[in-house]
Amino acid sequence: AQSVTQLGSHVSVSEGALVLLRCNYSSSVPPYLFWYVQYPNQGLQLLLKYTSAATLVKGINGFEAEFKKSETSFHLTKPSAHMSDAAEYFCAVSGYSGNTPLVFGKGTRLSVIA
Amino acid sequence: GAGVSQSPSNKVTEKGKDVELRCDPISGHTALYWYRQRLGQGLEFLIYFQGNSAPDKSGLPSDRFSAERTGESVSTLTIQRTQQEDSAVYLCASSLDRGAYGYTFGSGTRLTVV
């Protein structure tokens, strides 16, 4: 079974500051890990994914995430926040090869202050 | 189609009525998923289709909920005798095979039971 914990339901950063959204996972098998972004009144858009290749994964809009097996973490970062990054971010985990439906965290709402 | 299409985008229904929500996946995507997102919550898995069979329907909350899929095409999620706690955004996603490389989500159907 898999589960995801996102620390912090709401994160607020200043424009230009570092963005760090935390995700810890639990999985009984090697995981596939994903970050999705949801803008208001829209569906979810895939930001990036880890599927057992490079541990540092680069995604769209300047975001990246690092898979750390020893810490069971997959935190999302961006060096410099932009106003357009304000959205809800979801971390998700699937069993190896994607044989099980994605299990999502509860989400973290990112606010960017001018 | 180019993306996952869901209809209607908004639905207001009276308590006790039945509703049908439709999902039209990306052409060629064999896997289709339904999730529910309650206000301020993460995504709750409902059911998953591979082709027109449902290997995992463990997330359906009660026997009032059912879903079907025609071939590798349109899926319908039906909620009978709706209750106020059914109010949520219902999201559909599709993927190639089992989705090891991520899902493509529709914009969702916002269901309000009054």
PDB file of C-alpha atoms in Angstrom:
ATOM      1  CA  ALA A   1       0.000   0.000   0.000  1.00  0.00           C
ATOM      2  CA  GLN A   2       1.101   3.542  -0.659  1.00  0.00           C
ATOM      3  CA  SER A   3       0.452   6.820   1.123  1.00  0.00           C
ATOM      4  CA  VAL A   4       1.605  10.413   0.853  1.00  0.00           C
ATOM      5  CA  THR A   5       1.999  13.116   3.471  1.00  0.00           C
ATOM      6  CA  GLN A   6       2.347  16.740   2.460  1.00  0.00           C
ATOM      7  CA  LEU A   7       3.621  18.898   5.286  1.00  0.00           C
ATOM      8  CA  GLY A   8       1.860  22.242   5.418  1.00  0.00           C
ATOM      9  CA  SER A   9      -1.564  22.796   3.926  1.00  0.00           C
ATOM     10  CA  HIS A  10      -0.626  26.392   3.107  1.00  0.00           C
ATOM     11  CA  VAL A  11       2.749  27.886   2.249  1.00  0.00           C
ATOM     12  CA  SER A  12       3.289  31.580   1.636  1.00  0.00           C
ATOM     13  CA  VAL A  13       6.431  33.012   0.013  1.00  0.00           C
ATOM     14  CA  SER A  14       7.510  36.371  -1.331  1.00  0.00           C
ATOM     15  CA  GLU A  15       7.950  36.845  -5.047  1.00  0.00           C
ATOM     16  CA  GLY A  16      11.528  35.898  -5.930  1.00  0.00           C
ATOM     17  CA  ALA A  17      12.000  33.719  -2.854  1.00  0.00           C
ATOM     18  CA  LEU A  18      12.714  29.989  -2.762  1.00  0.00           C
ATOM     19  CA  VAL A  19       9.719  27.685  -2.969  1.00  0.00           C
ATOM     20  CA  LEU A  20       9.904  24.445  -0.954  1.00  0.00           C
ATOM     21  CA  LEU A  21       6.896  22.135  -0.778  1.00  0.00           C
ATOM     22  CA  ARG A  22       7.387  18.990   1.250  1.00  0.00           C
ATOM     23  CA  CYS A  23       6.239  15.482   0.411  1.00  0.00           C
ATOM     24  CA  ASN A  24       6.967  12.232   2.228  1.00  0.00           C
ATOM     25  CA  TYR A  25       5.747   8.901   0.950  1.00  0.00           C
ATOM     26  CA  SER A  26       5.222   5.408   2.185  1.00  0.00           C
ATOM     27  CA  SER A  27       5.372   2.511  -0.224  1.00  0.00           C
ATOM     28  CA  SER A  28       5.856  -1.233   0.141  1.00  0.00           C
ATOM     29  CA  VAL A  29       7.333  -1.394  -3.367  1.00  0.00           C
ATOM     30  CA  PRO A  30       9.654   0.916  -5.313  1.00  0.00           C
ATOM     31  CA  PRO A  31       7.531   3.950  -5.958  1.00  0.00           C
ATOM     32  CA  TYR A  32       6.733   6.157  -8.872  1.00  0.00           C
ATOM     33  CA  LEU A  33       6.278   9.726  -7.626  1.00  0.00           C
ATOM     34  CA  PHE A  34       4.543  12.706  -9.163  1.00  0.00           C
ATOM     35  CA  TRP A  35       3.839  16.364  -8.515  1.00  0.00           C
ATOM     36  CA  TYR A  36       0.710  17.949  -9.970  1.00  0.00           C
ATOM     37  CA  VAL A  37      -0.424  21.569  -9.944  1.00  0.00           C
ATOM     38  CA  GLN A  38      -4.039  22.732  -9.892  1.00  0.00           C
ATOM     39  CA  TYR A  39      -4.943  26.282 -10.809  1.00  0.00           C
ATOM     40  CA  PRO A  40      -8.340  27.627  -9.671  1.00  0.00           C
ATOM     41  CA  ASN A  41     -11.296  25.947 -11.356  1.00  0.00           C
ATOM     42  CA  GLN A  42      -9.057  23.747 -13.468  1.00  0.00           C
ATOM     43  CA  GLY A  43      -8.025  20.110 -13.512  1.00  0.00           C
ATOM     44  CA  LEU A  44      -4.626  18.857 -12.429  1.00  0.00           C
ATOM     45  CA  GLN A  45      -1.555  19.366 -14.595  1.00  0.00           C
ATOM     46  CA  LEU A  46       1.528  17.167 -14.345  1.00  0.00           C
ATOM     47  CA  LEU A  47       4.565  19.132 -13.158  1.00  0.00           C
ATOM     48  CA  LEU A  48       7.118  16.352 -13.008  1.00  0.00           C
ATOM     49  CA  LYS A  49       7.570  12.652 -12.325  1.00  0.00           C
ATOM     50  CA  TYR A  50      10.104  10.250 -10.857  1.00  0.00           C
ATOM     51  CA  THR A  51      10.081   6.775 -12.395  1.00  0.00           C
ATOM     52  CA  SER A  52      13.356   5.245 -11.101  1.00  0.00           C
ATOM     53  CA  ALA A  53      15.745   7.042 -13.440  1.00  0.00           C
ATOM     54  CA  ALA A  54      17.640  10.151 -12.264  1.00  0.00           C
ATOM     55  CA  THR A  55      16.867  11.098  -8.669  1.00  0.00           C
ATOM     56  CA  LEU A  56      16.803  14.812  -9.469  1.00  0.00           C
ATOM     57  CA  VAL A  57      13.847  15.463 -11.713  1.00  0.00           C
ATOM     58  CA  LYS A  58      13.227  18.692 -13.590  1.00  0.00           C
ATOM     59  CA  GLY A  59       9.719  19.694 -14.543  1.00  0.00           C
ATOM     60  CA  ILE A  60       7.838  22.499 -16.166  1.00  0.00           C
ATOM     61  CA  ASN A  61       7.841  26.151 -15.069  1.00  0.00           C
ATOM     62  CA  GLY A  62      11.265  25.866 -13.404  1.00  0.00           C
ATOM     63  CA  PHE A  63      10.241  23.350 -10.755  1.00  0.00           C
ATOM     64  CA  GLU A  64      12.347  20.385  -9.736  1.00  0.00           C
ATOM     65  CA  ALA A  65      12.175  17.607  -7.151  1.00  0.00           C
ATOM     66  CA  GLU A  66      14.692  15.221  -5.647  1.00  0.00           C
ATOM     67  CA  PHE A  67      13.905  11.614  -4.755  1.00  0.00           C
ATOM     68  CA  LYS A  68      15.618  10.666  -1.487  1.00  0.00           C
ATOM     69  CA  LYS A  69      15.019   7.029  -0.674  1.00  0.00           C
ATOM     70  CA  SER A  70      16.716   7.224   2.737  1.00  0.00           C
ATOM     71  CA  GLU A  71      14.341  10.006   3.784  1.00  0.00           C
ATOM     72  CA  THR A  72      11.330   8.692   1.823  1.00  0.00           C
ATOM     73  CA  SER A  73      10.940  12.212   0.510  1.00  0.00           C
ATOM     74  CA  PHE A  74      10.198  13.901  -2.794  1.00  0.00           C
ATOM     75  CA  HIS A  75      10.191  17.625  -2.031  1.00  0.00           C
ATOM     76  CA  LEU A  76       9.345  20.159  -4.734  1.00  0.00           C
ATOM     77  CA  THR A  77      11.484  23.259  -5.156  1.00  0.00           C
ATOM     78  CA  LYS A  78      11.794  26.341  -7.317  1.00  0.00           C
ATOM     79  CA  PRO A  79      14.623  28.849  -6.830  1.00  0.00           C
ATOM     80  CA  SER A  80      12.555  31.969  -7.425  1.00  0.00           C
ATOM     81  CA  ALA A  81       8.796  32.217  -6.971  1.00  0.00           C
ATOM     82  CA  HIS A  82       6.634  34.032  -9.474  1.00  0.00           C
ATOM     83  CA  MET A  83       3.137  35.365  -8.928  1.00  0.00           C
ATOM     84  CA  SER A  84       1.842  32.872 -11.499  1.00  0.00           C
ATOM     85  CA  ASP A  85       3.024  29.972  -9.293  1.00  0.00           C
ATOM     86  CA  ALA A  86       0.165  30.584  -6.869  1.00  0.00           C
ATOM     87  CA  ALA A  87      -1.880  27.367  -7.000  1.00  0.00           C
ATOM     88  CA  GLU A  88      -2.571  24.084  -5.210  1.00  0.00           C
ATOM     89  CA  TYR A  89       0.161  21.473  -5.450  1.00  0.00           C
ATOM     90  CA  PHE A  90      -0.378  17.755  -5.002  1.00  0.00           C
ATOM     91  CA  CYS A  91       2.168  15.011  -4.490  1.00  0.00           C
ATOM     92  CA  ALA A  92       1.172  11.505  -5.588  1.00  0.00           C
ATOM     93  CA  VAL A  93       2.609   7.997  -5.407  1.00  0.00           C
ATOM     94  CA  SER A  94       2.012   4.830  -7.355  1.00  0.00           C
ATOM     95  CA  GLY A  95       3.363   1.364  -7.047  1.00  0.00           C
ATOM     96  CA  TYR A  96       6.196   0.289  -9.312  1.00  0.00           C
ATOM     97  CA  SER A  97       5.228   0.289 -12.978  1.00  0.00           C
ATOM     98  CA  GLY A  98       2.101   2.177 -12.146  1.00  0.00           C
ATOM     99  CA  ASN A  99       0.086  -0.937 -11.456  1.00  0.00           C
ATOM    100  CA  THR A 100      -1.948   0.780  -8.811  1.00  0.00           C
ATOM    101  CA  PRO A 101      -3.930   4.007  -9.087  1.00  0.00           C
ATOM    102  CA  LEU A 102      -2.181   7.137  -7.902  1.00  0.00           C
ATOM    103  CA  VAL A 103      -2.591   7.978  -4.233  1.00  0.00           C
ATOM    104  CA  PHE A 104      -2.599  11.726  -3.644  1.00  0.00           C
ATOM    105  CA  GLY A 105      -1.620  13.860  -0.715  1.00  0.00           C
ATOM    106  CA  LYS A 106      -4.036  16.431   0.676  1.00  0.00           C
ATOM    107  CA  GLY A 107      -2.346  19.230  -1.216  1.00  0.00           C
ATOM    108  CA  THR A 108      -0.433  22.388  -0.354  1.00  0.00           C
ATOM    109  CA  ARG A 109      -1.770  25.787  -1.329  1.00  0.00           C
ATOM    110  CA  LEU A 110       1.051  28.105  -2.401  1.00  0.00           C
ATOM    111  CA  SER A 111       0.528  31.842  -2.083  1.00  0.00           C
ATOM    112  CA  VAL A 112       3.026  34.281  -3.583  1.00  0.00           C
ATOM    113  CA  ILE A 113       3.217  37.750  -2.078  1.00  0.00           C
ATOM    114  CA  ALA A 114       4.346  40.694  -4.157  1.00  0.00           C
TER     115      ALA A 114
ATOM    116  CA  GLY B   1      -9.697  14.200 -28.576  1.00  0.00           C
ATOM    117  CA  ALA B   2      -6.841  16.456 -27.610  1.00  0.00           C
ATOM    118  CA  GLY B   3      -7.590  16.309 -23.905  1.00  0.00           C
ATOM    119  CA  VAL B   4      -9.840  14.664 -21.354  1.00  0.00           C
ATOM    120  CA  SER B   5     -13.323  16.121 -21.626  1.00  0.00           C
ATOM    121  CA  GLN B   6     -15.849  16.060 -18.784  1.00  0.00           C
ATOM    122  CA  SER B   7     -19.486  17.060 -18.834  1.00  0.00           C
ATOM    123  CA  PRO B   8     -21.307  18.812 -17.435  1.00  0.00           C
ATOM    124  CA  SER B   9     -18.806  21.235 -15.944  1.00  0.00           C
ATOM    125  CA  ASN B  10     -21.303  22.173 -13.239  1.00  0.00           C
ATOM    126  CA  LYS B  11     -24.334  20.325 -11.935  1.00  0.00           C
ATOM    127  CA  VAL B  12     -26.776  21.379  -9.256  1.00  0.00           C
ATOM    128  CA  THR B  13     -29.230  18.720  -8.203  1.00  0.00           C
ATOM    129  CA  GLU B  14     -31.789  18.185  -5.513  1.00  0.00           C
ATOM    130  CA  LYS B  15     -31.160  15.703  -2.755  1.00  0.00           C
ATOM    131  CA  GLY B  16     -32.496  12.294  -3.713  1.00  0.00           C
ATOM    132  CA  LYS B  17     -32.130  12.757  -7.468  1.00  0.00           C
ATOM    133  CA  ASP B  18     -29.841  10.640  -9.656  1.00  0.00           C
ATOM    134  CA  VAL B  19     -26.998  12.216 -11.628  1.00  0.00           C
ATOM    135  CA  GLU B  20     -24.752  11.049 -14.452  1.00  0.00           C
ATOM    136  CA  LEU B  21     -21.290  12.442 -15.007  1.00  0.00           C
ATOM    137  CA  ARG B  22     -19.507  11.856 -18.279  1.00  0.00           C
ATOM    138  CA  CYS B  23     -15.833  11.501 -19.122  1.00  0.00           C
ATOM    139  CA  ASP B  24     -14.378  11.345 -22.619  1.00  0.00           C
ATOM    140  CA  PRO B  25     -10.720  10.271 -22.382  1.00  0.00           C
ATOM    141  CA  ILE B  26      -7.857  10.938 -24.746  1.00  0.00           C
ATOM    142  CA  SER B  27      -8.088   8.703 -27.784  1.00  0.00           C
ATOM    143  CA  GLY B  28      -5.888   5.639 -27.350  1.00  0.00           C
ATOM    144  CA  HIS B  29      -5.666   5.878 -23.564  1.00  0.00           C
ATOM    145  CA  THR B  30      -6.613   2.451 -22.246  1.00  0.00           C
ATOM    146  CA  ALA B  31      -6.782   3.380 -18.573  1.00  0.00           C
ATOM    147  CA  LEU B  32      -9.377   5.706 -17.069  1.00  0.00           C
ATOM    148  CA  TYR B  33      -9.706   6.898 -13.464  1.00  0.00           C
ATOM    149  CA  TRP B  34     -12.347   8.680 -11.410  1.00  0.00           C
ATOM    150  CA  TYR B  35     -11.426  10.743  -8.360  1.00  0.00           C
ATOM    151  CA  ARG B  36     -13.478  12.920  -6.019  1.00  0.00           C
ATOM    152  CA  GLN B  37     -12.213  16.172  -4.550  1.00  0.00           C
ATOM    153  CA  ARG B  38     -14.155  17.658  -1.680  1.00  0.00           C
ATOM    154  CA  LEU B  39     -13.683  21.296  -0.798  1.00  0.00           C
ATOM    155  CA  GLY B  40     -10.235  21.824   0.696  1.00  0.00           C
ATOM    156  CA  GLN B  41      -9.368  18.152   0.476  1.00  0.00           C
ATOM    157  CA  GLY B  42      -7.066  16.017  -1.585  1.00  0.00           C
ATOM    158  CA  LEU B  43      -8.132  13.615  -4.277  1.00  0.00           C
ATOM    159  CA  GLU B  44     -10.039  10.542  -3.237  1.00  0.00           C
ATOM    160  CA  PHE B  45      -9.789   7.555  -5.599  1.00  0.00           C
ATOM    161  CA  LEU B  46     -13.119   6.110  -6.704  1.00  0.00           C
ATOM    162  CA  ILE B  47     -12.631   3.600  -9.524  1.00  0.00           C
ATOM    163  CA  TYR B  48     -10.233   2.629 -12.292  1.00  0.00           C
ATOM    164  CA  PHE B  49     -10.883   1.091 -15.694  1.00  0.00           C
ATOM    165  CA  GLN B  50      -8.486  -0.823 -17.893  1.00  0.00           C
ATOM    166  CA  GLY B  51     -10.309  -1.035 -21.184  1.00  0.00           C
ATOM    167  CA  ASN B  52     -13.929  -1.614 -20.226  1.00  0.00           C
ATOM    168  CA  SER B  53     -13.242  -3.698 -17.148  1.00  0.00           C
ATOM    169  CA  ALA B  54     -12.817  -2.271 -13.656  1.00  0.00           C
ATOM    170  CA  PRO B  55      -9.965  -4.033 -11.832  1.00  0.00           C
ATOM    171  CA  ASP B  56     -10.240  -1.687  -8.871  1.00  0.00           C
ATOM    172  CA  LYS B  57     -13.491  -0.194  -7.673  1.00  0.00           C
ATOM    173  CA  SER B  58     -12.459  -0.153  -4.046  1.00  0.00           C
ATOM    174  CA  GLY B  59     -12.931   3.583  -3.669  1.00  0.00           C
ATOM    175  CA  LEU B  60     -16.635   3.748  -4.477  1.00  0.00           C
ATOM    176  CA  PRO B  61     -18.132   5.122  -1.223  1.00  0.00           C
ATOM    177  CA  SER B  62     -21.408   3.222  -1.323  1.00  0.00           C
ATOM    178  CA  ASP B  63     -23.669   1.171  -3.565  1.00  0.00           C
ATOM    179  CA  ARG B  64     -25.268   4.445  -4.688  1.00  0.00           C
ATOM    180  CA  PHE B  65     -22.167   4.975  -6.814  1.00  0.00           C
ATOM    181  CA  SER B  66     -21.559   3.038 -10.027  1.00  0.00           C
ATOM    182  CA  ALA B  67     -19.539   3.517 -13.184  1.00  0.00           C
ATOM    183  CA  GLU B  68     -19.250   1.971 -16.579  1.00  0.00           C
ATOM    184  CA  ARG B  69     -17.071   2.366 -19.610  1.00  0.00           C
ATOM    185  CA  THR B  70     -17.795   1.570 -23.213  1.00  0.00           C
ATOM    186  CA  GLY B  71     -14.807  -0.075 -24.872  1.00  0.00           C
ATOM    187  CA  GLU B  72     -11.790   2.155 -24.456  1.00  0.00           C
ATOM    188  CA  SER B  73     -13.897   5.263 -24.736  1.00  0.00           C
ATOM    189  CA  VAL B  74     -16.463   7.198 -22.755  1.00  0.00           C
ATOM    190  CA  SER B  75     -17.108   6.485 -19.094  1.00  0.00           C
ATOM    191  CA  THR B  76     -20.144   7.432 -17.036  1.00  0.00           C
ATOM    192  CA  LEU B  77     -20.187   7.802 -13.263  1.00  0.00           C
ATOM    193  CA  THR B  78     -23.694   7.524 -11.840  1.00  0.00           C
ATOM    194  CA  ILE B  79     -24.723   8.616  -8.371  1.00  0.00           C
ATOM    195  CA  GLN B  80     -28.176   7.480  -7.286  1.00  0.00           C
ATOM    196  CA  ARG B  81     -30.294   9.156  -4.607  1.00  0.00           C
ATOM    197  CA  THR B  82     -27.755  11.944  -4.148  1.00  0.00           C
ATOM    198  CA  GLN B  83     -26.938  13.204  -0.666  1.00  0.00           C
ATOM    199  CA  GLN B  84     -25.444  16.519   0.395  1.00  0.00           C
ATOM    200  CA  GLU B  85     -22.153  14.827   1.262  1.00  0.00           C
ATOM    201  CA  ASP B  86     -21.835  13.884  -2.410  1.00  0.00           C
ATOM    202  CA  SER B  87     -21.170  17.540  -3.212  1.00  0.00           C
ATOM    203  CA  ALA B  88     -17.645  17.698  -4.625  1.00  0.00           C
ATOM    204  CA  VAL B  89     -15.651  18.059  -7.805  1.00  0.00           C
ATOM    205  CA  TYR B  90     -15.474  14.777  -9.680  1.00  0.00           C
ATOM    206  CA  LEU B  91     -12.286  14.464 -11.694  1.00  0.00           C
ATOM    207  CA  CYS B  92     -11.621  12.030 -14.483  1.00  0.00           C
ATOM    208  CA  ALA B  93      -8.164  11.132 -15.793  1.00  0.00           C
ATOM    209  CA  SER B  94      -6.838   8.873 -18.504  1.00  0.00           C
ATOM    210  CA  SER B  95      -3.455   7.356 -19.266  1.00  0.00           C
ATOM    211  CA  LEU B  96      -1.624   5.077 -21.607  1.00  0.00           C
ATOM    212  CA  ASP B  97      -1.666   1.565 -20.232  1.00  0.00           C
ATOM    213  CA  ARG B  98      -1.474   1.677 -16.433  1.00  0.00           C
ATOM    214  CA  GLY B  99      -0.235   5.217 -16.146  1.00  0.00           C
ATOM    215  CA  ALA B 100       3.346   4.684 -15.061  1.00  0.00           C
ATOM    216  CA  TYR B 101       4.171   8.025 -16.635  1.00  0.00           C
ATOM    217  CA  GLY B 102       1.347  10.085 -15.221  1.00  0.00           C
ATOM    218  CA  TYR B 103      -2.277  10.835 -15.900  1.00  0.00           C
ATOM    219  CA  THR B 104      -3.994  13.537 -17.931  1.00  0.00           C
ATOM    220  CA  PHE B 105      -6.873  15.064 -16.008  1.00  0.00           C
ATOM    221  CA  GLY B 106     -10.077  16.662 -17.187  1.00  0.00           C
ATOM    222  CA  SER B 107     -11.335  19.936 -15.709  1.00  0.00           C
ATOM    223  CA  GLY B 108     -13.847  18.141 -13.553  1.00  0.00           C
ATOM    224  CA  THR B 109     -17.571  18.276 -12.850  1.00  0.00           C
ATOM    225  CA  ARG B 110     -18.582  20.385  -9.863  1.00  0.00           C
ATOM    226  CA  LEU B 111     -21.585  18.675  -8.267  1.00  0.00           C
ATOM    227  CA  THR B 112     -23.699  20.551  -5.771  1.00  0.00           C
ATOM    228  CA  VAL B 113     -26.499  18.716  -3.990  1.00  0.00           C
ATOM    229  CA  VAL B 114     -29.072  21.047  -2.449  1.00  0.00           C
TER     230      VAL B 114
END
